[in-house]
């Protein structure tokens, strides 16, 4: 039996991040939620106010025998803009910041190395992704789960998430589940 691992990441709206990672082979579970703030058990409206300190993020449970943590982070950095502080496109606020919350020293070292490599090879502007130790993760309300799959016709999904999925398919087809 393979043991599963967990990654916590925030890269803008959690609907976007969830939609990308749901499609990766080896990802067993995605949970949208809030992390990195000071308020216990925050609600969506509180997080959107920007006063809780939380980022919208996802908990990714994955099988490292199928997809590595480094590969998860590579996809993460390729499907959002880690060079914009507290924003992704028209989503603006600290809740949309780019963050990686590592669960152990190995994840921290992998993330540091990848960020350094990407800064030298891929991104012209400085990467502003926070690299932080794991903090309490609070599940989002159920209506946020599987959002893109259930609401892909909505304008936000069409204009913001669909291009990310298209880019994912163009660049990482070999990593995708047979959906």
Short mmCIF file of C-alpha atoms in Angstrom, two decimals:
data_model
loop_
_atom_site.label_atom_id
_atom_site.label_comp_id
_atom_site.label_asym_id
_atom_site.label_seq_id
_atom_site.Cartn_x
_atom_site.Cartn_y
_atom_site.Cartn_z
CA UNK A 1 0.00 0.00 0.00
CA UNK A 2 1.34 3.41 -0.97
CA UNK A 3 1.29 6.15 1.62
CA UNK A 4 -0.25 9.43 0.57
CA UNK A 5 1.23 12.86 1.19
CA UNK A 6 -0.34 16.28 1.60
CA UNK A 7 0.52 19.63 0.06
CA UNK A 8 -1.01 23.01 0.90
CA UNK A 9 -0.92 25.77 -1.70
CA UNK A 10 -2.61 29.07 -2.41
CA UNK A 11 -2.50 30.63 -5.85
CA UNK A 12 -5.40 33.05 -6.12
CA UNK A 13 -9.02 31.94 -6.17
CA UNK A 14 -9.32 28.41 -4.82
CA UNK A 15 -11.81 27.54 -7.56
CA UNK A 16 -8.96 27.92 -10.07
CA UNK A 17 -6.41 25.98 -8.07
CA UNK A 18 -8.88 23.19 -7.32
CA UNK A 19 -9.81 22.85 -11.01
CA UNK A 20 -6.17 22.50 -12.06
CA UNK A 21 -5.13 19.98 -9.43
CA UNK A 22 -8.28 17.84 -9.76
CA UNK A 23 -7.06 16.92 -13.23
CA UNK A 24 -3.62 15.64 -12.23
CA UNK A 25 -2.97 11.93 -12.16
CA UNK A 26 -1.95 10.88 -8.65
CA UNK A 27 -4.02 13.51 -6.89
CA UNK A 28 -6.44 11.65 -4.65
CA UNK A 29 -8.30 14.51 -2.98
CA UNK A 30 -8.61 18.29 -3.21
CA UNK A 31 -10.18 20.37 -0.45
CA UNK A 32 -10.69 24.11 -0.87
CA UNK A 33 -10.16 26.15 2.24
CA UNK A 34 -8.43 28.93 4.10
CA UNK A 35 -4.92 29.04 5.53
CA UNK A 36 -2.33 31.45 6.80
CA UNK A 37 -4.47 33.76 8.89
CA UNK A 38 -5.30 34.41 12.51
CA UNK A 39 -9.05 33.82 12.67
CA UNK A 40 -10.21 30.34 13.66
CA UNK A 41 -12.86 28.71 11.44
CA UNK A 42 -13.27 31.68 9.07
CA UNK A 43 -16.16 31.95 6.63
CA UNK A 44 -15.84 32.93 2.97
CA UNK A 45 -17.24 36.44 3.50
CA UNK A 46 -14.76 37.04 6.33
CA UNK A 47 -11.81 35.86 4.22
CA UNK A 48 -12.97 38.01 1.28
CA UNK A 49 -12.91 41.05 3.55
CA UNK A 50 -9.13 40.68 3.78
CA UNK A 51 -9.23 41.07 7.55
CA UNK A 52 -8.62 37.44 8.58
CA UNK A 53 -5.12 37.13 7.13
CA UNK A 54 -6.13 33.89 5.39
CA UNK A 55 -5.44 33.00 1.79
CA UNK A 56 -7.81 30.96 -0.33
CA UNK A 57 -5.98 27.71 -0.86
CA UNK A 58 -6.24 24.01 -1.37
CA UNK A 59 -5.22 20.90 0.51
CA UNK A 60 -3.89 18.41 -2.05
CA UNK A 61 -3.66 14.75 -1.03
CA UNK A 62 -1.48 12.92 -3.53
CA UNK A 63 0.34 9.68 -4.19
CA UNK A 64 4.07 10.49 -4.47
CA UNK A 65 4.60 7.22 -6.39
CA UNK A 66 2.51 8.72 -9.21
CA UNK A 67 3.20 12.48 -8.96
CA UNK A 68 5.98 14.09 -6.99
CA UNK A 69 5.72 17.14 -4.77
CA UNK A 70 8.13 18.93 -7.12
CA UNK A 71 5.86 18.19 -10.08
CA UNK A 72 2.83 19.49 -8.16
CA UNK A 73 4.70 22.71 -7.45
CA UNK A 74 5.90 22.96 -11.06
CA UNK A 75 2.28 22.85 -12.22
CA UNK A 76 1.32 25.33 -9.48
CA UNK A 77 3.89 27.87 -10.65
CA UNK A 78 2.92 27.36 -14.30
CA UNK A 79 -0.81 27.93 -13.76
CA UNK A 80 -0.83 31.17 -11.78
CA UNK A 81 1.34 34.29 -11.64
CA UNK A 82 3.70 33.99 -8.66
CA UNK A 83 5.17 37.43 -9.40
CA UNK A 84 2.12 39.52 -8.48
CA UNK A 85 1.69 40.42 -4.83
CA UNK A 86 -1.77 39.81 -3.39
CA UNK A 87 -3.51 39.39 -6.72
CA UNK A 88 -4.25 37.03 -9.57
CA UNK A 89 -5.67 38.86 -12.55
CA UNK A 90 -8.67 40.89 -11.40
CA UNK A 91 -8.82 39.07 -8.04
CA UNK A 92 -7.12 41.51 -5.67
CA UNK A 93 -6.45 41.20 -1.95
CA UNK A 94 -4.25 39.31 0.49
CA UNK A 95 -6.64 36.34 0.26
CA UNK A 96 -5.41 35.86 -3.34
CA UNK A 97 -1.71 35.79 -2.52
CA UNK A 98 0.63 33.09 -3.75
CA UNK A 99 1.77 30.80 -0.93
CA UNK A 100 3.25 27.37 -0.35
CA UNK A 101 2.77 25.90 3.12
CA UNK A 102 5.26 23.08 3.58
CA UNK A 103 4.52 20.18 5.93
CA UNK A 104 8.12 19.10 6.50
CA UNK A 105 11.70 20.14 5.81
CA UNK A 106 11.88 18.04 2.65
CA UNK A 107 8.97 19.97 1.11
CA UNK A 108 10.56 23.24 2.19
CA UNK A 109 13.86 22.36 0.49
CA UNK A 110 12.11 21.21 -2.70
CA UNK A 111 10.11 24.44 -2.84
CA UNK A 112 13.16 26.64 -2.19
CA UNK A 113 15.15 24.90 -4.91
CA UNK A 114 12.32 25.08 -7.45
CA UNK A 115 11.64 28.76 -6.74
CA UNK A 116 15.34 29.52 -7.20
CA UNK A 117 15.45 27.60 -10.49
CA UNK A 118 12.27 29.22 -11.82
CA UNK A 119 13.52 32.67 -10.88
CA UNK A 120 16.62 32.09 -13.00
CA UNK A 121 14.96 30.36 -15.96
CA UNK A 122 11.30 31.30 -16.23
CA UNK A 123 10.25 34.49 -14.47
CA UNK A 124 11.66 37.91 -15.26
CA UNK A 125 9.98 39.61 -12.29
CA UNK A 126 10.71 38.47 -8.73
CA UNK A 127 8.69 35.52 -7.43
CA UNK A 128 6.72 36.77 -4.41
CA UNK A 129 5.27 33.42 -3.33
CA UNK A 130 5.32 33.04 0.45
CA UNK A 131 7.04 29.90 1.66
CA UNK A 132 5.65 29.15 5.11
CA UNK A 133 5.42 26.29 7.56
CA UNK A 134 2.08 24.49 7.64
CA UNK A 135 -0.59 26.34 9.56
CA UNK A 136 -4.13 25.34 10.51
CA UNK A 137 -6.24 24.67 7.41
CA UNK A 138 -9.95 25.41 7.54
CA UNK A 139 -12.25 23.76 5.01
CA UNK A 140 -14.25 26.12 2.87
CA UNK A 141 -18.00 25.91 2.69
CA UNK A 142 -19.30 22.99 0.63
CA UNK A 143 -20.63 25.21 -2.19
CA UNK A 144 -17.00 25.98 -3.13
CA UNK A 145 -16.11 22.33 -3.74
CA UNK A 146 -15.89 21.12 -7.33
CA UNK A 147 -16.86 24.63 -8.38
CA UNK A 148 -15.49 24.73 -11.92
CA UNK A 149 -16.82 21.28 -12.80
CA UNK A 150 -20.29 22.23 -11.57
CA UNK A 151 -20.38 25.81 -12.92
CA UNK A 152 -18.10 25.91 -15.97
CA UNK A 153 -20.66 27.94 -17.93
CA UNK A 154 -20.45 30.89 -15.50
CA UNK A 155 -18.52 33.88 -16.83
CA UNK A 156 -15.79 33.74 -14.15
CA UNK A 157 -15.17 30.09 -14.93
CA UNK A 158 -15.19 30.70 -18.68
CA UNK A 159 -12.87 33.70 -18.62
CA UNK A 160 -10.55 32.89 -15.72
CA UNK A 161 -10.46 29.15 -15.07
CA UNK A 162 -10.96 27.71 -18.57
CA UNK A 163 -7.75 29.36 -19.90
CA UNK A 164 -5.82 27.78 -17.01
CA UNK A 165 -7.24 24.35 -17.89
CA UNK A 166 -6.39 24.91 -21.54
CA UNK A 167 -2.81 25.83 -20.61
CA UNK A 168 -2.61 22.78 -18.35
CA UNK A 169 -3.70 20.51 -21.22
CA UNK A 170 -1.25 22.13 -23.64
CA UNK A 171 1.77 21.91 -21.34
CA UNK A 172 1.10 18.96 -19.04
CA UNK A 173 -1.09 16.52 -20.96
CA UNK A 174 1.18 13.66 -19.84
CA UNK A 175 0.26 14.37 -16.19
CA UNK A 176 -3.50 14.43 -16.61
CA UNK A 177 -6.08 11.88 -15.56
CA UNK A 178 -8.20 10.28 -18.26
CA UNK A 179 -11.33 12.32 -17.63
#
